[in-house]
CSV table of C-alpha atoms in Angstrom, one decimal:
chain,number,residue,atom,x,y,z
A,1,MET,CA,-72.2,-21.9,32.0
A,2,PRO,CA,-75.0,-19.8,30.4
A,3,ARG,CA,-77.6,-21.6,28.3
A,4,LEU,CA,-77.2,-20.6,24.6
A,5,ALA,CA,-79.7,-20.7,21.8
A,6,GLY,CA,-80.4,-24.2,20.5
A,7,GLY,CA,-79.1,-25.9,23.6
A,8,THR,CA,-75.4,-25.4,22.7
A,9,ALA,CA,-74.3,-25.3,26.3
A,10,ILE,CA,-76.1,-28.5,27.2
A,11,VAL,CA,-74.6,-30.3,24.2
A,12,GLU,CA,-71.1,-29.1,25.2
A,13,THR,CA,-71.6,-30.3,28.8
A,14,GLU,CA,-72.8,-33.7,27.6
A,15,GLN,CA,-69.8,-34.0,25.3
A,16,ARG,CA,-67.4,-33.2,28.2
A,17,LEU,CA,-69.1,-35.7,30.5
A,18,THR,CA,-68.9,-38.4,27.8
A,19,SER,CA,-65.2,-37.6,27.3
A,20,GLU,CA,-64.5,-37.8,31.1
A,21,THR,CA,-66.4,-41.1,31.3
A,22,GLY,CA,-64.5,-42.5,28.4
A,23,ASN,CA,-61.2,-41.6,30.0
A,24,LEU,CA,-62.1,-43.3,33.2
A,25,GLU,CA,-63.4,-46.4,31.4
A,26,ARG,CA,-60.3,-46.7,29.3
A,27,LEU,CA,-58.1,-46.4,32.4
A,28,LEU,CA,-60.2,-49.1,34.3
A,29,GLY,CA,-59.9,-51.2,31.2
A,30,GLU,CA,-56.2,-51.4,31.6
A,31,VAL,CA,-56.5,-53.1,35.1
A,32,GLY,CA,-54.8,-56.4,35.0
A,33,ARG,CA,-52.5,-55.5,32.1
A,34,GLY,CA,-49.7,-54.2,34.3
A,35,GLY,CA,-48.5,-51.0,35.9
A,36,ARG,CA,-46.9,-49.6,32.7
A,37,ALA,CA,-50.2,-50.0,30.8
A,38,LEU,CA,-52.1,-48.1,33.5
A,39,ILE,CA,-49.6,-45.3,33.6
A,40,GLY,CA,-49.5,-45.1,29.8
A,41,GLU,CA,-53.3,-44.8,29.5
A,42,ALA,CA,-53.5,-42.1,32.2
A,43,THR,CA,-50.6,-40.1,30.7
A,44,GLY,CA,-52.1,-40.2,27.3
A,45,ALA,CA,-55.5,-39.0,28.5
A,46,LEU,CA,-53.8,-36.1,30.4
A,47,VAL,CA,-51.7,-35.1,27.4
A,48,ARG,CA,-54.9,-35.0,25.3
A,49,ARG,CA,-56.4,-32.7,27.9
A,50,PHE,CA,-53.5,-30.3,28.6
A,51,GLY,CA,-50.7,-30.3,26.0
A,52,ASP,CA,-48.4,-32.0,23.5
A,53,ARG,CA,-46.3,-34.5,25.5
A,54,GLY,CA,-46.1,-36.1,28.9
A,55,SER,CA,-44.0,-38.0,31.3
A,56,CYS,CA,-44.7,-40.0,34.5
A,57,VAL,CA,-42.3,-39.4,37.4
A,58,LEU,CA,-42.4,-41.7,40.4
A,59,VAL,CA,-40.8,-40.7,43.7
A,60,ASP,CA,-39.9,-43.1,46.5
A,61,ASP,CA,-36.2,-43.4,47.5
A,62,ARG,CA,-35.4,-41.5,44.3
A,63,ALA,CA,-37.1,-39.5,41.6
A,64,ARG,CA,-37.2,-41.2,38.2
A,65,VAL,CA,-39.0,-40.9,34.9
A,66,VAL,CA,-40.7,-44.3,34.2
A,67,LEU,CA,-42.6,-43.3,31.1
A,68,SER,CA,-42.4,-40.6,28.4
A,69,THR,CA,-44.6,-40.2,25.4
A,70,ASP,CA,-41.6,-38.7,23.5
A,71,ALA,CA,-39.3,-41.7,24.3
A,72,PRO,CA,-41.4,-44.9,24.3
A,73,SER,CA,-38.3,-47.1,24.9
A,74,LEU,CA,-37.5,-45.3,28.1
A,75,SER,CA,-37.9,-47.5,31.1
A,76,GLU,CA,-36.2,-45.5,33.9
A,77,LEU,CA,-34.3,-42.2,34.0
A,78,ARG,CA,-33.3,-40.7,37.3
A,79,ILE,CA,-33.7,-36.9,37.6
A,80,ASP,CA,-32.7,-34.2,40.1
A,81,LEU,CA,-35.9,-32.6,41.5
A,82,ALA,CA,-33.9,-29.4,42.2
A,83,ARG,CA,-34.2,-28.8,38.4
A,84,TYR,CA,-38.0,-29.2,38.4
A,85,PRO,CA,-39.6,-26.8,41.0
A,86,GLU,CA,-43.0,-27.4,39.5
A,87,ILE,CA,-42.8,-31.1,40.4
A,88,LYS,CA,-41.6,-30.3,43.9
A,89,ALA,CA,-44.5,-27.9,44.3
A,90,ALA,CA,-47.0,-30.5,43.2
A,91,LEU,CA,-45.5,-33.1,45.5
A,92,ALA,CA,-45.5,-30.8,48.5
A,93,SER,CA,-49.1,-29.6,48.1
A,94,GLN,CA,-50.5,-32.8,46.6
A,95,GLU,CA,-52.5,-30.4,44.3
A,96,ILE,CA,-52.3,-29.8,40.6
A,97,VAL,CA,-49.8,-27.1,39.5
A,98,ALA,CA,-50.8,-25.4,36.3
A,99,ILE,CA,-48.4,-22.9,34.7
A,100,GLU,CA,-50.1,-21.4,31.7
A,101,ASP,CA,-47.1,-19.4,30.5
A,102,VAL,CA,-43.7,-20.6,31.7
A,103,ARG,CA,-42.0,-17.3,30.8
A,104,ARG,CA,-44.1,-15.5,33.4
A,105,SER,CA,-44.0,-18.1,36.2
A,106,ALA,CA,-42.5,-17.2,39.5
A,107,THR,CA,-42.3,-21.0,40.2
A,108,LEU,CA,-40.0,-21.6,37.3
A,109,GLU,CA,-37.9,-18.4,37.6
A,110,PRO,CA,-35.0,-20.2,39.3
A,111,VAL,CA,-34.6,-22.5,36.3
A,112,ALA,CA,-35.6,-20.1,33.6
A,113,ARG,CA,-32.3,-20.5,31.7
A,114,LEU,CA,-32.8,-24.3,31.5
A,115,LEU,CA,-36.2,-24.1,29.9
A,116,PRO,CA,-36.5,-25.1,26.2
A,117,GLU,CA,-37.2,-22.2,23.8
A,118,ARG,CA,-40.5,-23.6,22.6
A,119,LEU,CA,-41.9,-24.7,26.0
A,120,GLY,CA,-45.0,-22.7,26.6
A,121,ALA,CA,-47.1,-24.3,29.4
A,122,VAL,CA,-46.8,-27.0,32.0
A,123,VAL,CA,-49.3,-28.9,34.1
A,124,VAL,CA,-48.3,-31.2,36.9
A,125,ILE,CA,-50.8,-33.7,38.2
A,126,PRO,CA,-49.9,-35.5,41.6
A,127,LEU,CA,-50.7,-39.2,41.9
A,128,VAL,CA,-52.2,-39.3,45.4
A,129,ALA,CA,-53.5,-42.5,47.1
A,130,GLY,CA,-54.8,-41.8,50.6
A,131,ALA,CA,-52.1,-39.9,52.4
A,132,ARG,CA,-49.3,-41.0,50.1
A,133,CYS,CA,-48.1,-39.3,46.9
A,134,LEU,CA,-46.5,-41.8,44.5
A,135,GLY,CA,-45.3,-39.2,42.0
A,136,VAL,CA,-46.7,-37.0,39.3
A,137,ILE,CA,-47.6,-36.9,35.6
A,138,ILE,CA,-46.2,-33.8,34.0
A,139,VAL,CA,-47.7,-32.5,30.7
A,140,ARG,CA,-46.0,-29.9,28.6
A,141,SER,CA,-47.2,-27.7,25.7
A,142,GLU,CA,-45.2,-25.9,23.1
A,143,GLN,CA,-47.3,-22.8,23.4
A,144,PRO,CA,-48.8,-20.9,26.4
A,145,ARG,CA,-52.4,-22.1,26.9
A,146,ALA,CA,-55.2,-21.5,29.3
A,147,VAL,CA,-56.1,-24.2,31.7
A,148,LEU,CA,-59.8,-24.7,32.4
A,149,GLN,CA,-61.0,-25.3,36.0
A,150,ALA,CA,-63.2,-28.2,34.7
A,151,ASP,CA,-60.1,-29.9,33.3
A,152,VAL,CA,-58.3,-29.4,36.6
A,153,VAL,CA,-61.1,-31.1,38.5
A,154,ALA,CA,-61.3,-34.0,36.1
A,155,ALA,CA,-57.5,-34.4,36.1
A,156,ARG,CA,-57.3,-34.5,39.8
A,157,LEU,CA,-59.8,-37.4,39.8
A,158,GLU,CA,-57.9,-39.2,37.1
A,159,GLY,CA,-54.6,-38.8,39.0
A,160,ARG,CA,-56.1,-40.1,42.2
A,161,LEU,CA,-57.7,-43.1,40.4
A,162,LEU,CA,-54.4,-44.0,38.8
A,163,ALA,CA,-52.5,-43.8,42.1
A,164,THR,CA,-55.2,-45.8,43.9
A,165,LEU,CA,-55.2,-48.6,41.2
A,166,LEU,CA,-51.4,-48.8,41.4
A,167,GLU,CA,-51.3,-48.9,45.2
A,168,LEU,CA,-54.1,-51.5,45.4
A,169,GLN,CA,-52.5,-53.8,42.7
A,170,PHE,CA,-48.8,-53.5,43.4
A,171,GLY,CA,-48.3,-51.6,46.7
A,172,ALA,CA,-44.6,-51.7,47.7
A,173,ASN,CA,-43.8,-53.9,44.6
A,174,LEU,CA,-44.6,-51.1,42.1
A,175,SER,CA,-40.8,-50.6,41.3
A,176,VAL,CA,-40.5,-54.3,40.6
A,177,GLU,CA,-43.6,-54.2,38.4
A,178,LEU,CA,-42.1,-51.4,36.3
A,179,GLN,CA,-38.7,-52.9,35.7
A,180,PRO,CA,-37.7,-53.0,32.0
A,181,LEU,CA,-39.1,-56.0,30.1
A,182,SER,CA,-35.6,-56.9,29.1
A,183,GLN,CA,-35.1,-58.2,32.6
A,184,ALA,CA,-37.9,-60.7,32.3
A,185,PRO,CA,-37.6,-64.3,30.8
A,186,VAL,CA,-38.1,-64.5,27.1
A,187,GLY,CA,-39.2,-67.8,25.5
A,188,ASP,CA,-37.6,-71.1,26.8
A,189,GLY,CA,-36.6,-69.4,30.1
A,190,GLN,CA,-33.8,-67.4,28.4
A,191,LEU,CA,-33.1,-63.8,29.4
A,192,ALA,CA,-33.4,-61.0,26.9
A,193,VAL,CA,-30.2,-59.1,26.1
A,194,ARG,CA,-29.6,-56.2,28.5
A,195,PRO,CA,-27.8,-53.1,27.5
A,196,PRO,CA,-24.2,-53.0,28.7
A,197,ARG,CA,-23.5,-50.9,31.8
A,198,GLN,CA,-20.9,-48.2,31.8
A,199,PRO,CA,-17.8,-49.0,33.8
A,200,THR,CA,-18.3,-47.7,37.3
A,201,GLY,CA,-16.3,-44.6,38.2
A,202,LYS,CA,-15.8,-43.6,34.6
A,203,ARG,CA,-17.0,-40.0,33.8
A,204,ARG,CA,-18.3,-40.0,30.3
A,205,LEU,CA,-17.3,-37.1,28.0
A,206,ILE,CA,-19.9,-35.4,25.8
A,207,LEU,CA,-18.8,-33.0,23.0
A,208,VAL,CA,-21.5,-30.4,22.3
A,209,ALA,CA,-21.6,-28.4,19.1
A,210,GLU,CA,-24.2,-25.6,19.5
A,211,ASP,CA,-23.8,-22.0,18.1
A,212,ASN,CA,-26.6,-20.6,20.3
A,213,VAL,CA,-24.8,-19.4,23.4
A,214,ASP,CA,-27.9,-19.7,25.7
A,215,GLN,CA,-28.8,-23.2,24.5
A,216,ALA,CA,-25.2,-24.3,24.8
A,217,ALA,CA,-25.1,-23.0,28.4
A,218,MET,CA,-28.4,-24.7,29.2
A,219,ILE,CA,-27.1,-28.1,27.8
A,220,GLU,CA,-23.8,-27.7,29.6
A,221,GLU,CA,-25.5,-27.1,33.0
A,222,ILE,CA,-27.9,-30.1,32.6
A,223,LEU,CA,-25.1,-32.5,31.6
A,224,ILE,CA,-22.6,-31.3,34.3
A,225,GLY,CA,-25.4,-31.7,36.9
A,226,GLU,CA,-25.8,-35.3,35.8
A,227,GLY,CA,-22.1,-36.1,36.2
A,228,PHE,CA,-20.9,-35.8,32.6
A,229,ASP,CA,-17.7,-34.1,31.4
A,230,VAL,CA,-18.6,-31.5,28.8
A,231,VAL,CA,-16.7,-29.7,26.0
A,232,LEU,CA,-18.5,-26.9,24.0
A,233,THR,CA,-17.8,-25.9,20.4
A,234,ARG,CA,-19.6,-23.4,18.2
A,235,ASP,CA,-18.9,-24.6,14.7
A,236,GLY,CA,-18.3,-27.8,12.7
A,237,GLU,CA,-14.6,-27.3,12.1
A,238,ASP,CA,-13.8,-26.8,15.7
A,239,LEU,CA,-16.0,-29.9,16.4
A,240,LEU,CA,-13.9,-32.0,14.1
A,241,ALA,CA,-10.7,-30.9,15.6
A,242,GLN,CA,-11.9,-31.5,19.2
A,243,ALA,CA,-13.3,-35.0,18.3
A,244,ARG,CA,-10.1,-36.1,16.6
A,245,ARG,CA,-7.9,-34.7,19.4
A,246,ALA,CA,-9.9,-36.3,22.3
A,247,PRO,CA,-12.6,-38.7,21.0
A,248,PRO,CA,-15.7,-38.3,23.3
A,249,ASP,CA,-18.3,-40.9,24.3
A,250,LEU,CA,-21.1,-38.9,22.6
A,251,LEU,CA,-21.5,-36.0,20.2
A,252,LEU,CA,-24.5,-33.6,20.5
A,253,LEU,CA,-24.8,-31.7,17.3
A,254,ASP,CA,-26.9,-28.8,16.1
A,255,GLY,CA,-27.7,-29.3,12.4
A,256,HIS,CA,-27.1,-25.7,11.4
A,257,MET,CA,-23.9,-24.1,12.5
A,258,PRO,CA,-21.5,-21.6,11.0
A,259,VAL,CA,-18.3,-22.6,9.0
A,260,LEU,CA,-19.3,-26.3,8.7
A,261,ASN,CA,-22.8,-27.4,9.5
A,262,GLY,CA,-23.6,-30.4,11.7
A,263,PHE,CA,-24.6,-32.8,8.9
A,264,HIS,CA,-21.4,-32.2,6.9
A,265,ALA,CA,-19.4,-32.6,10.1
A,266,ALA,CA,-21.1,-35.9,10.9
A,267,GLN,CA,-20.2,-37.2,7.4
A,268,SER,CA,-16.5,-36.3,8.0
A,269,LEU,CA,-16.6,-37.9,11.4
A,270,HIS,CA,-18.1,-41.1,10.0
A,271,ALA,CA,-15.5,-41.3,7.3
A,272,ASP,CA,-12.6,-41.0,9.7
A,273,PRO,CA,-11.6,-44.3,11.4
A,274,ARG,CA,-10.7,-42.4,14.6
A,275,THR,CA,-14.2,-41.1,15.0
A,276,SER,CA,-16.5,-43.3,13.0
A,277,GLY,CA,-17.8,-45.2,16.0
A,278,ILE,CA,-18.7,-42.2,18.2
A,279,PRO,CA,-22.5,-42.0,18.6
A,280,ILE,CA,-24.1,-38.8,17.5
A,281,LEU,CA,-27.3,-37.2,18.7
A,282,PHE,CA,-28.7,-34.3,16.6
A,283,LEU,CA,-30.6,-31.6,18.4
A,284,SER,CA,-32.5,-29.7,15.7
A,285,ALA,CA,-35.8,-28.2,14.6
A,286,ALA,CA,-35.0,-28.7,10.9
A,287,GLU,CA,-38.1,-29.9,8.9
A,288,ASP,CA,-35.9,-32.2,6.8
A,289,LEU,CA,-34.1,-33.6,9.9
A,290,VAL,CA,-35.2,-37.2,9.4
A,291,LEU,CA,-34.2,-37.3,5.7
A,292,ARG,CA,-30.8,-35.7,6.4
A,293,ILE,CA,-30.1,-38.3,9.1
A,294,ARG,CA,-31.1,-41.2,6.9
A,295,GLY,CA,-28.7,-39.9,4.3
A,296,LEU,CA,-25.8,-40.4,6.7
A,297,LYS,CA,-26.4,-44.2,6.6
A,298,THR,CA,-25.0,-44.9,10.0
A,299,GLU,CA,-26.5,-46.8,12.9
A,300,THR,CA,-24.9,-44.6,15.5
A,301,VAL,CA,-26.9,-41.5,14.7
A,302,ASP,CA,-30.1,-40.5,16.6
A,303,PHE,CA,-32.0,-37.2,16.8
A,304,LEU,CA,-34.2,-35.1,19.2
A,305,ARG,CA,-36.4,-32.4,17.9
A,306,LYS,CA,-36.2,-29.0,19.4
A,307,PRO,CA,-37.8,-28.0,21.7
A,308,TYR,CA,-37.2,-30.7,24.3
A,309,ALA,CA,-37.3,-31.0,28.1
A,310,PRO,CA,-34.2,-31.8,30.1
A,311,ALA,CA,-35.7,-35.3,31.0
A,312,GLU,CA,-36.2,-36.0,27.3
A,313,LEU,CA,-32.6,-34.9,26.5
A,314,LEU,CA,-31.2,-37.2,29.2
A,315,ALA,CA,-33.3,-40.1,28.1
A,316,ARG,CA,-32.0,-39.8,24.5
A,317,ILE,CA,-28.4,-39.4,25.7
A,318,GLU,CA,-28.6,-42.6,27.7
A,319,ARG,CA,-30.1,-44.4,24.7
A,320,ALA,CA,-27.3,-43.1,22.4
A,321,LEU,CA,-24.6,-44.0,24.9
A,322,THR,CA,-26.1,-47.5,25.2
A,323,ARG,CA,-26.2,-47.9,21.4
A,324,GLY,CA,-22.6,-46.7,21.3
A,325,LEU,CA,-21.5,-49.3,23.8
A,326,VAL,CA,-23.3,-52.1,21.9
A,327,TYR,CA,-21.7,-50.9,18.6
A,328,ASP,CA,-18.3,-50.9,20.3
A,329,GLU,CA,-18.8,-54.4,21.6
A,330,LEU,CA,-19.9,-55.6,18.1
A,331,ARG,CA,-17.0,-53.8,16.5
A,332,ALA,CA,-14.6,-55.3,19.0
A,333,GLU,CA,-15.9,-58.8,18.2
A,334,ALA,CA,-15.5,-58.1,14.5
A,335,GLU,CA,-11.9,-56.9,15.0
A,336,VAL,CA,-10.6,-59.6,17.3
A,337,ASP,CA,-9.0,-62.8,16.3
A,338,ALA,CA,-11.0,-65.5,18.1
A,339,LEU,CA,-8.0,-67.9,18.5
A,340,THR,CA,-5.3,-65.5,19.9
A,341,GLY,CA,-7.3,-62.6,21.2
A,342,LEU,CA,-5.1,-60.2,19.1
A,343,GLY,CA,-6.5,-57.9,16.4
A,344,ASN,CA,-7.5,-59.5,13.1
A,345,ALA,CA,-6.9,-58.3,9.6
A,346,ARG,CA,-9.7,-55.8,9.8
A,347,ALA,CA,-8.2,-54.2,13.0
A,348,LEU,CA,-4.8,-54.2,11.3
A,349,PHE,CA,-6.0,-52.3,8.2
A,350,LYS,CA,-7.9,-49.8,10.3
A,351,SER,CA,-4.8,-49.1,12.5
A,352,LEU,CA,-2.7,-48.7,9.4
A,353,THR,CA,-5.0,-46.1,8.1
A,354,ILE,CA,-4.9,-44.2,11.4
A,355,GLU,CA,-1.1,-44.5,11.7
A,356,GLN,CA,-0.7,-43.2,8.1
A,357,SER,CA,-2.9,-40.2,8.9
A,358,ARG,CA,-0.8,-39.5,12.1
A,359,ILE,CA,2.5,-39.8,10.2
A,360,SER,CA,1.3,-37.5,7.4
A,361,ARG,CA,0.2,-34.9,9.9
A,362,TYR,CA,3.2,-35.0,12.3
A,363,GLY,CA,6.0,-36.4,10.2
A,364,ALA,CA,6.9,-39.3,12.6
A,365,THR,CA,7.7,-42.8,11.5
A,366,SER,CA,6.7,-46.3,12.7
A,367,ALA,CA,7.9,-49.8,12.0
A,368,ILE,CA,6.0,-52.7,10.5
A,369,VAL,CA,7.1,-56.1,11.8
A,370,MET,CA,5.8,-59.1,9.8
A,371,MET,CA,6.1,-62.5,11.4
A,372,ASP,CA,5.7,-66.0,9.9
A,373,VAL,CA,5.7,-69.2,11.9
A,374,ASP,CA,8.3,-71.6,10.6
A,375,LYS,CA,7.1,-75.0,9.6
A,376,LEU,CA,3.7,-74.8,11.2
A,377,LYS,CA,2.4,-77.4,8.8
A,378,THR,CA,5.0,-79.8,10.2
A,379,ILE,CA,3.9,-79.1,13.7
A,380,ASN,CA,0.3,-79.8,12.8
A,381,ASP,CA,1.1,-83.0,11.0
A,382,ARG,CA,3.4,-84.3,13.8
A,383,HIS,CA,1.5,-83.1,16.9
A,384,GLY,CA,-2.1,-82.4,15.6
A,385,HIS,CA,-4.0,-79.3,14.9
A,386,VAL,CA,-5.0,-78.8,18.5
A,387,VAL,CA,-1.4,-78.5,19.5
A,388,GLY,CA,-0.8,-76.2,16.5
A,389,SER,CA,-3.6,-73.9,17.7
A,390,ARG,CA,-2.1,-73.8,21.2
A,391,VAL,CA,1.3,-72.8,19.7
A,392,LEU,CA,-0.5,-69.9,17.9
A,393,GLN,CA,-2.2,-68.9,21.1
A,394,ALA,CA,1.1,-68.9,23.0
A,395,ILE,CA,2.6,-66.7,20.3
A,396,GLY,CA,-0.3,-64.3,20.6
A,397,GLU,CA,0.0,-64.1,24.3
A,398,LEU,CA,3.7,-63.4,24.1
A,399,LEU,CA,3.1,-60.6,21.5
A,400,ARG,CA,0.4,-59.1,23.7
A,401,GLY,CA,2.7,-59.0,26.7
A,402,MET,CA,5.6,-57.4,24.7
A,403,SER,CA,3.5,-54.8,22.8
A,404,ARG,CA,3.0,-51.3,24.2
A,405,GLU,CA,-0.4,-49.6,24.5
A,406,THR,CA,0.5,-47.5,21.4
A,407,ASP,CA,1.4,-50.6,19.3
A,408,LEU,CA,-0.9,-53.0,17.6
A,409,ALA,CA,-0.4,-56.7,17.4
A,410,ALA,CA,-2.6,-58.7,15.0
A,411,ARG,CA,-2.9,-62.1,13.5
A,412,TYR,CA,-2.9,-61.4,9.8
A,413,GLY,CA,-3.4,-64.9,8.4
A,414,GLY,CA,-3.2,-68.6,9.4
A,415,ASP,CA,0.4,-68.5,10.6
A,416,GLU,CA,1.2,-64.8,10.1
A,417,PHE,CA,1.3,-62.0,12.6
A,418,VAL,CA,2.0,-58.3,12.2
A,419,VAL,CA,3.0,-55.7,14.8
A,420,ILE,CA,2.8,-52.0,14.2
A,421,VAL,CA,5.6,-50.6,16.4
A,422,ALA,CA,4.4,-47.0,16.7
A,423,HIS,CA,6.7,-44.0,17.0
A,424,SER,CA,9.7,-46.1,16.2
A,425,THR,CA,12.4,-46.4,13.6
A,426,VAL,CA,13.2,-49.5,11.6
A,427,GLY,CA,16.2,-50.1,13.9
A,428,GLU,CA,13.9,-50.1,16.9
A,429,GLY,CA,11.5,-52.4,15.1
A,430,HIS,CA,14.4,-54.8,14.5
A,431,SER,CA,15.4,-54.7,18.1
A,432,PHE,CA,11.8,-55.6,19.1
A,433,ALA,CA,11.9,-58.5,16.6
A,434,GLU,CA,15.2,-59.9,18.1
A,435,ARG,CA,13.8,-59.6,21.6
A,436,PHE,CA,10.7,-61.5,20.6
A,437,LEU,CA,12.7,-64.3,18.9
A,438,GLY,CA,14.8,-64.7,22.1
A,439,ARG,CA,11.7,-64.9,24.3
A,440,LEU,CA,10.1,-67.4,21.9
A,441,ARG,CA,13.1,-69.7,22.0
A,442,GLU,CA,12.8,-69.7,25.8
A,443,LEU,CA,9.0,-70.2,25.8
A,444,ARG,CA,8.9,-73.6,23.9
A,445,PRO,CA,5.1,-73.7,23.8
A,446,GLU,CA,3.7,-77.2,24.3
A,447,GLY,CA,7.4,-78.3,24.8
A,448,ILE,CA,8.0,-77.7,21.1
A,449,GLU,CA,10.9,-75.6,19.6
A,450,VAL,CA,9.1,-72.9,17.7
A,451,SER,CA,10.8,-70.3,15.5
A,452,MET,CA,9.6,-67.5,13.2
A,453,SER,CA,10.8,-65.7,10.1
A,454,ILE,CA,10.5,-61.9,10.6
A,455,GLY,CA,10.6,-59.0,8.3
A,456,ILE,CA,10.8,-55.3,9.3
A,457,ALA,CA,10.0,-52.3,7.1
A,458,PRO,CA,9.4,-48.6,7.7
A,459,LEU,CA,5.9,-47.1,7.8
A,460,GLY,CA,6.4,-43.6,6.5
A,461,ARG,CA,4.5,-41.0,4.4
A,462,SER,CA,2.5,-43.2,2.1
A,463,ASP,CA,-1.0,-41.6,1.6
A,464,ASP,CA,-1.2,-43.0,-1.9
A,465,GLN,CA,-0.5,-46.7,-0.9
A,466,SER,CA,-3.0,-49.4,0.0
A,467,SER,CA,-2.6,-51.4,3.2
A,468,ASP,CA,-1.3,-54.4,1.2
A,469,ALA,CA,1.3,-52.2,-0.4
A,470,ILE,CA,2.4,-50.9,3.0
A,471,LEU,CA,2.8,-54.4,4.2
A,472,ALA,CA,4.6,-55.6,1.1
A,473,GLY,CA,8.1,-54.4,2.2
A,474,ALA,CA,8.0,-56.2,5.6
A,475,ASP,CA,6.4,-59.3,3.8
A,476,ALA,CA,9.3,-59.4,1.3
A,477,ALA,CA,11.9,-59.2,4.1
A,478,ALA,CA,10.1,-62.0,6.1
A,479,TYR,CA,10.2,-64.1,2.9
A,480,ARG,CA,14.0,-63.5,2.7
A,481,ALA,CA,14.4,-64.6,6.3
A,482,LYS,CA,12.5,-67.8,5.6
A,483,ARG,CA,14.7,-68.5,2.5
A,484,LEU,CA,17.8,-68.1,4.7
A,485,GLY,CA,16.5,-70.9,7.0
A,486,GLY,CA,14.1,-69.0,9.3
A,487,ASN,CA,14.5,-68.2,13.0
A,488,ARG,CA,15.8,-64.8,12.2
A,489,ALA,CA,14.7,-61.2,11.5
A,490,CYS,CA,15.6,-59.3,8.3
A,491,VAL,CA,15.2,-55.6,7.6
A,492,PHE,CA,13.8,-54.7,4.2
A,493,ASP,CA,16.4,-54.0,1.6
A,494,SER,CA,15.3,-52.8,-1.8
A,495,GLU,CA,18.3,-54.5,-3.5
A,496,LEU,CA,17.8,-57.9,-1.8
A,497,ASP,CA,14.0,-58.2,-1.5
A,498,VAL,CA,11.6,-58.5,-4.3
A,499,VAL,CA,8.3,-56.9,-3.4
A,500,ALA,CA,5.5,-59.2,-4.7
A,501,SER,CA,1.8,-59.6,-3.9
A,502,THR,CA,0.9,-61.7,-1.0
A,503,GLN,CA,-0.7,-64.3,-3.3
A,504,LEU,CA,2.5,-64.7,-5.4
A,505,ARG,CA,4.6,-65.1,-2.2
A,506,GLN,CA,2.3,-67.7,-0.8
A,507,LYS,CA,2.6,-69.7,-4.0
A,508,ALA,CA,6.4,-69.4,-3.9
A,509,GLU,CA,6.4,-70.5,-0.2
A,510,SER,CA,4.4,-73.6,-1.0
A,511,ALA,CA,7.1,-74.7,-3.4
A,512,VAL,CA,9.9,-74.3,-0.8
């Protein structure tokens, strides 16, 4: 470097040396704090040197991202090295691979279609300890940028120092050291909650809404390569139709699309019981992205700013799917009756809304079957509440066994059950009720003769009715069955049955 007036070159050199020394001292300062702390410090230093964001990829029996500055919660994400020729080149040569302009790189030409639009430069630093290469740190920059030889020399030293520290401290136990913290004991020897695993063998479906053909093709190729099933749409209206016809495990949405933009589509999906629980991941460069997402007021929405690397996309997808599973589990717990294992009132009302929508769209009919246990109070008084609870459990088990997958059986109240017999007439609903009564007589739970009063009513076009109003007809018919002595099923008759509110009927029942 030539000497400039006033000693400028000397000052710059001293500043660089001070910076290099500071990076090394900070890295050494993390010794004893764990492998993740060491990797995090080294990755941060290399990002400051070469670009905007960075990831650490370790390679032993498999290649996996163990740290990403863009996804701090990421603990491990497996990747296919065939999609990252720059990483393969660094691993093979054990030398730094610096690509100053990704659009002009022969190394990246085979995966040019997969590159994010705003990716400009990439630097890959191998982590070499002796003859062994543990992996790489890869640093990306949004814009093309020159790489100085002095930075390459310093980065090579930092990479070797990190690898040597990891090898000396952890050796073959490095993978164990980097396991997620959720697997370690927390307080009083209890384990932290782990995210639920996907059922083995189940291919997850991702619905992608992206109007940019090139980006859609890139996303599709990445996801298919990772074992996902993918459906592509190009506008919000098509997205809504696809999601309602075959609800996916995850939605990837571009915020700005023709016909109906992604944000309005997300609002419609959230308002529809059939799709309200599907996790959504927005892929957008919109400046107001965070505010727009906050306005959706749903815990199943996440976002990833464009541009992004494939590893970042996959990390966010896994996080969104895990959130979706947790949400499904919590929702299931909130919609299941703890005593019988059937649906509860919340599940019933939700299913009624869905069934109404289906009937309005296709013009079919279903039957509502309301069931009331006869003289449950007498059973409780004579045999005890434990036996009474076992009777209810037996009824729930019988209903679950007799209901089809398209039906819903729910415990509506203390001694009331409701079955939505889907795609059925009132006559077919009455036949179901009679079969159930016959099976119940044979069952004799806890050795007790148990009977029920059952009412059946049609569920037809009724968009303007509340769930209570829909149930009122079957409820009135069940009340008539009880007045006639119970142990029977009655079909709603507008001339014989008085439709009253549930509260009024309960008062009348208490007087019988």
